[in-house]
Amino acid sequence: MWVFLATEVMFFGGLFTAYIIYRNFYLSAFEAGSRLLNVKIGAANTAVLLCSSLTMALGVRAAQLGKKKLLITFLVLTLLLGLAFIGIKLGLEWRHDYLEGFAPGVNWTFHGPDSRHLELFFCFYFFLTGIHALHMLIGVGILTTLIIMAGRGRFSPQRYNPVEVSGLYWHFVDIVWIFLYPLLYLIGGRY
Amino acid sequence: MVGHIVHTRLYILVFAGLIGLTALTTGVAFIDLGKWNTLAALAIAVCKASLVVLFFMHLRWSSGLMRMVLLAAFVWFAILVVLTLSDEFTRQWTPVPSNWQARMQQNIR
């Protein structure tokens, strides 16, 4: 799993590098774009995701101790928090950005000297958060499988590897968001 | 194959640290520090990621092999960023001879 996560670092790394370069080219547009995002929702979603990481870690601990009910409880909690994150991200934020006219190619109504560069920032925003949301959805699928397996009593203190490894994946997706949050929402400054 | 079992209190403590750092990074963004804003945001993000990796992902109690894999990932990422940026930043250093422009135009035609 660690090796897979290393390849994932490269996958997101390419996107981050592209972001660094274009931010360097069009600094003012990227800062302006960053200020257009809702920092309150961004911070709230960060907290939701961190909570889900805590419940996942506690879930792995329950699996290590062989506590089946506790394991299922924590896995369900993680699943719900993950779904809450995706709901806030796609249902609230993306919808709002779309209606405001900040969706490049679909609904772009911003006109100004920096319009094209601002569009580029929002391309990065939608692509990075979209790829991250896709990872979250895969995580939701993994968690559902784990809950079913745990319900059937497949795990024991001697055999809980699937839980441990899925936990690593879930925490990795959390880490990606830890970097996305400042890069997208905070980097423009809010003063 | 029971790995290291972490005390619940430690997980809660790490979680509290993560939430505190999130509040801190959000707060710092509202203060004008000039160039230091970006640096502060990234430094806090690195701290948060380290907390997750070390405690939630159990790297603190993992074998050297796991650490090597993580190190390799970061070295490769550093190569990607450093080489790409060193290309970007140094493109203007060598001047293009004036007659090249005309030649390139001819070649295109």
XYZ file of C-alpha atoms in Angstrom:
300
model
C 0.000 0.000 0.000
C 2.831 2.393 0.789
C 4.222 1.804 -2.714
C 0.806 2.499 -4.241
C 0.583 5.691 -2.201
C 4.044 6.684 -3.476
C 2.693 6.453 -7.035
C -0.264 8.548 -5.909
C 2.154 11.199 -4.642
C 3.510 11.382 -8.194
C -0.005 11.489 -9.642
C -0.995 14.486 -7.545
C 2.587 15.800 -7.739
C 2.253 16.460 -11.469
C -0.878 18.506 -10.877
C 0.712 20.396 -7.995
C 3.769 21.214 -10.143
C 1.539 22.514 -12.941
C -0.294 24.595 -10.350
C 2.993 26.040 -8.983
C 4.142 27.076 -12.462
C 0.886 28.741 -13.521
C 0.558 30.433 -10.145
C 4.025 31.836 -10.756
C 2.938 33.079 -14.221
C -0.388 34.605 -13.228
C 0.055 35.358 -9.518
C -2.517 38.165 -9.266
C -5.242 36.193 -11.066
C -4.608 33.120 -8.900
C -4.769 35.233 -5.746
C -7.985 36.884 -6.904
C -9.460 33.470 -7.761
C -8.505 32.100 -4.363
C -10.350 34.968 -2.665
C -13.527 34.083 -4.593
C -13.724 30.692 -2.878
C -15.673 30.349 0.355
C -13.056 29.930 3.091
C -15.679 29.062 5.755
C -16.930 26.053 3.790
C -13.334 25.090 3.006
C -12.332 25.178 6.681
C -15.494 23.318 7.764
C -14.833 20.619 5.174
C -11.229 20.300 6.375
C -12.558 19.695 9.893
C -15.051 17.094 8.595
C -12.267 15.230 6.803
C -9.943 15.360 9.828
C -12.770 13.908 11.961
C -13.168 11.074 9.462
C -9.428 10.371 9.714
C -9.733 10.155 13.497
C -12.662 7.716 13.304
C -10.744 5.665 10.712
C -7.686 5.488 12.992
C -9.936 4.460 15.896
C -11.551 1.876 13.591
C -8.178 0.301 12.851
C -7.498 0.256 16.609
C -10.829 -1.542 17.198
C -9.860 -4.097 14.548
C -6.481 -4.629 16.237
C -8.274 -5.309 19.511
C -10.852 -7.543 17.810
C -13.824 -5.426 18.882
C -16.291 -6.098 16.078
C -19.116 -3.758 17.068
C -16.758 -0.875 17.746
C -15.031 -1.467 14.394
C -18.342 -1.348 12.494
C -19.404 1.790 14.403
C -16.209 3.641 13.528
C -16.283 2.473 9.893
C -19.879 3.686 9.519
C -18.935 7.022 11.135
C -16.005 7.389 8.730
C -18.303 6.575 5.807
C -20.876 9.167 6.909
C -18.218 11.867 7.419
C -16.763 11.049 3.991
C -20.194 11.367 2.409
C -20.727 14.656 4.262
C -17.470 15.966 2.797
C -18.454 14.952 -0.743
C -21.947 16.407 -0.223
C -20.597 19.772 0.949
C -17.972 19.809 -1.802
C -20.117 18.859 -4.789
C -23.615 19.786 -3.660
C -22.886 23.069 -1.958
C -19.604 24.491 -3.263
C -19.522 23.305 -6.849
C -23.182 24.144 -7.315
C -22.597 27.627 -5.891
C -19.517 28.194 -8.082
C -21.478 27.023 -11.123
C -24.428 29.329 -10.434
C -22.072 32.269 -9.808
C -20.593 31.728 -13.245
C -17.201 30.390 -12.216
C -17.344 27.115 -14.139
C -14.871 27.274 -17.064
C -16.339 25.938 -20.282
C -19.779 25.366 -18.806
C -20.904 28.599 -17.229
C -18.247 31.302 -17.313
C -19.680 34.801 -16.916
C -16.693 36.679 -15.494
C -15.368 39.406 -17.800
C -12.318 41.436 -17.013
C -8.695 41.931 -17.969
C -7.658 38.785 -16.103
C -10.626 36.685 -17.184
C -8.608 34.033 -19.038
C -6.106 33.631 -16.215
C -8.857 33.476 -13.625
C -10.491 30.783 -15.745
C -7.243 28.834 -15.539
C -7.293 29.044 -11.738
C -10.807 27.673 -11.690
C -9.771 24.891 -14.098
C -7.162 23.888 -11.514
C -9.701 24.258 -8.726
C -12.272 22.002 -10.354
C -9.738 19.476 -11.584
C -7.840 19.155 -8.286
C -10.966 19.032 -6.097
C -12.652 16.766 -8.659
C -9.794 14.241 -8.640
C -9.779 14.440 -4.846
C -13.563 13.854 -4.702
C -13.105 10.860 -7.022
C -10.573 9.436 -4.555
C -13.107 10.032 -1.780
C -15.773 8.136 -3.745
C -13.381 5.200 -4.188
C -12.755 5.401 -0.438
C -16.510 5.270 0.195
C -16.671 2.095 -1.903
C -13.780 0.564 0.063
C -15.425 1.484 3.394
C -18.740 -0.084 2.332
C -16.910 -3.302 1.476
C -15.083 -3.223 4.816
C -18.350 -2.751 6.733
C -19.894 -5.770 4.983
C -16.764 -7.852 5.626
C -16.673 -6.775 9.271
C -20.366 -7.665 9.597
C -19.575 -11.169 8.369
C -16.824 -11.440 10.983
C -13.942 -11.589 8.520
C -11.542 -9.671 10.749
C -9.689 -10.705 13.863
C -6.667 -9.356 15.767
C -4.608 -11.809 13.680
C -6.187 -10.823 10.350
C -7.124 -7.181 9.992
C -4.815 -6.198 7.130
C -7.612 -4.941 4.819
C -8.709 -2.483 7.528
C -5.169 -1.253 8.146
C -4.408 -0.823 4.431
C -7.734 0.926 3.701
C -6.960 3.216 6.618
C -3.663 4.179 4.974
C -5.526 5.050 1.765
C -8.112 7.102 3.635
C -5.441 9.055 5.537
C -3.560 9.687 2.292
C -6.654 11.263 0.724
C -6.914 13.366 3.881
C -3.297 14.531 3.422
C -3.993 15.553 -0.180
C -6.793 17.768 1.123
C -4.496 19.179 3.842
C -2.389 20.600 0.987
C -5.280 21.513 -1.311
C -7.013 23.614 1.343
C -4.233 26.234 1.768
C -3.197 26.105 -1.910
C -6.704 26.798 -3.201
C -8.490 28.708 -0.427
C -5.816 30.550 1.567
C -2.941 31.340 -0.773
C -4.528 34.584 -1.989
C -4.666 36.046 1.493
C -7.899 37.174 3.065
C -6.864 40.514 4.501
C 0.271 -9.818 13.231
C -0.930 -7.240 15.711
C 0.923 -4.002 15.088
C 1.501 -1.310 17.633
C -1.747 -0.449 19.382
C -1.957 3.269 19.998
C -3.695 4.677 23.036
C -6.998 6.407 22.194
C -5.843 9.473 24.120
C -2.925 9.947 21.710
C -5.251 9.796 18.693
C -7.524 12.404 20.269
C -4.485 14.580 21.065
C -3.204 14.354 17.467
C -6.701 15.145 16.203
C -6.906 18.209 18.473
C -3.517 19.311 17.114
C -4.751 18.944 13.541
C -7.887 21.008 14.222
C -5.783 23.638 16.040
C -3.371 23.897 13.099
C -6.318 24.227 10.685
C -7.628 27.136 12.757
C -4.122 28.625 12.854
C -3.546 28.405 9.080
C -6.983 29.919 8.431
C -6.301 32.733 10.916
C -2.849 33.492 9.494
C -4.401 33.932 6.026
C -6.320 36.948 7.376
C -3.097 38.714 8.442
C -0.935 40.398 5.827
C 2.563 38.921 6.081
C 3.572 39.525 2.486
C 5.535 36.624 1.025
C 5.508 34.850 4.379
C 1.807 34.011 4.045
C 2.511 31.344 1.435
C 5.411 29.956 3.441
C 3.364 29.848 6.661
C 0.459 28.094 4.910
C 2.750 25.457 3.421
C 4.754 24.986 6.638
C 1.544 24.383 8.616
C 0.305 21.978 5.915
C 3.570 20.014 6.187
C 3.185 19.868 9.991
C -0.386 18.558 9.649
C 0.608 15.977 7.042
C 3.470 14.834 9.295
C 1.075 14.351 12.213
C -1.234 12.229 10.044
C 1.622 10.156 8.601
C 3.423 9.590 11.911
C 0.451 8.783 14.139
C -2.698 7.978 12.115
C -0.707 6.029 9.517
C 1.530 4.486 12.221
C 4.778 5.409 10.479
C 6.299 6.178 13.877
C 6.102 2.456 14.685
C 6.659 1.124 11.134
C 9.735 -0.562 9.701
C 12.523 1.189 7.840
C 11.216 -0.170 4.541
C 7.986 1.819 4.834
C 9.967 4.956 5.624
C 12.150 4.332 2.562
C 9.068 4.138 0.328
C 7.747 7.427 1.679
C 11.178 9.039 1.334
C 11.412 7.791 -2.260
C 8.023 9.333 -3.043
C 9.182 12.702 -1.761
C 12.549 12.523 -3.518
C 10.785 11.828 -6.834
C 8.355 14.666 -6.224
C 11.272 16.979 -5.370
C 13.022 16.001 -8.636
C 9.831 16.790 -10.554
C 9.376 20.209 -8.959
C 13.025 21.291 -8.804
C 13.917 20.324 -12.381
C 10.718 21.783 -13.821
C 11.143 25.054 -11.962
C 14.860 25.335 -12.750
C 13.872 25.087 -16.430
C 11.128 27.692 -16.070
C 13.208 30.206 -14.163
C 16.336 30.019 -16.320
C 14.785 30.219 -19.787
C 15.374 33.956 -20.035
C 19.008 33.758 -18.952
C 20.510 33.001 -22.346
C 19.601 35.607 -24.965
C 18.227 34.410 -28.286
C 20.415 35.689 -31.188
C 18.479 38.279 -33.162
C 18.770 36.507 -36.536
C 17.177 33.341 -35.101
C 13.756 34.914 -35.017
C 13.820 35.552 -38.769
C 15.129 32.039 -39.486
C 12.436 30.407 -37.388
C 9.793 32.398 -39.279
C 11.228 31.145 -42.573
C 11.225 27.563 -41.406
C 7.583 27.777 -40.410
C 6.700 28.965 -43.910
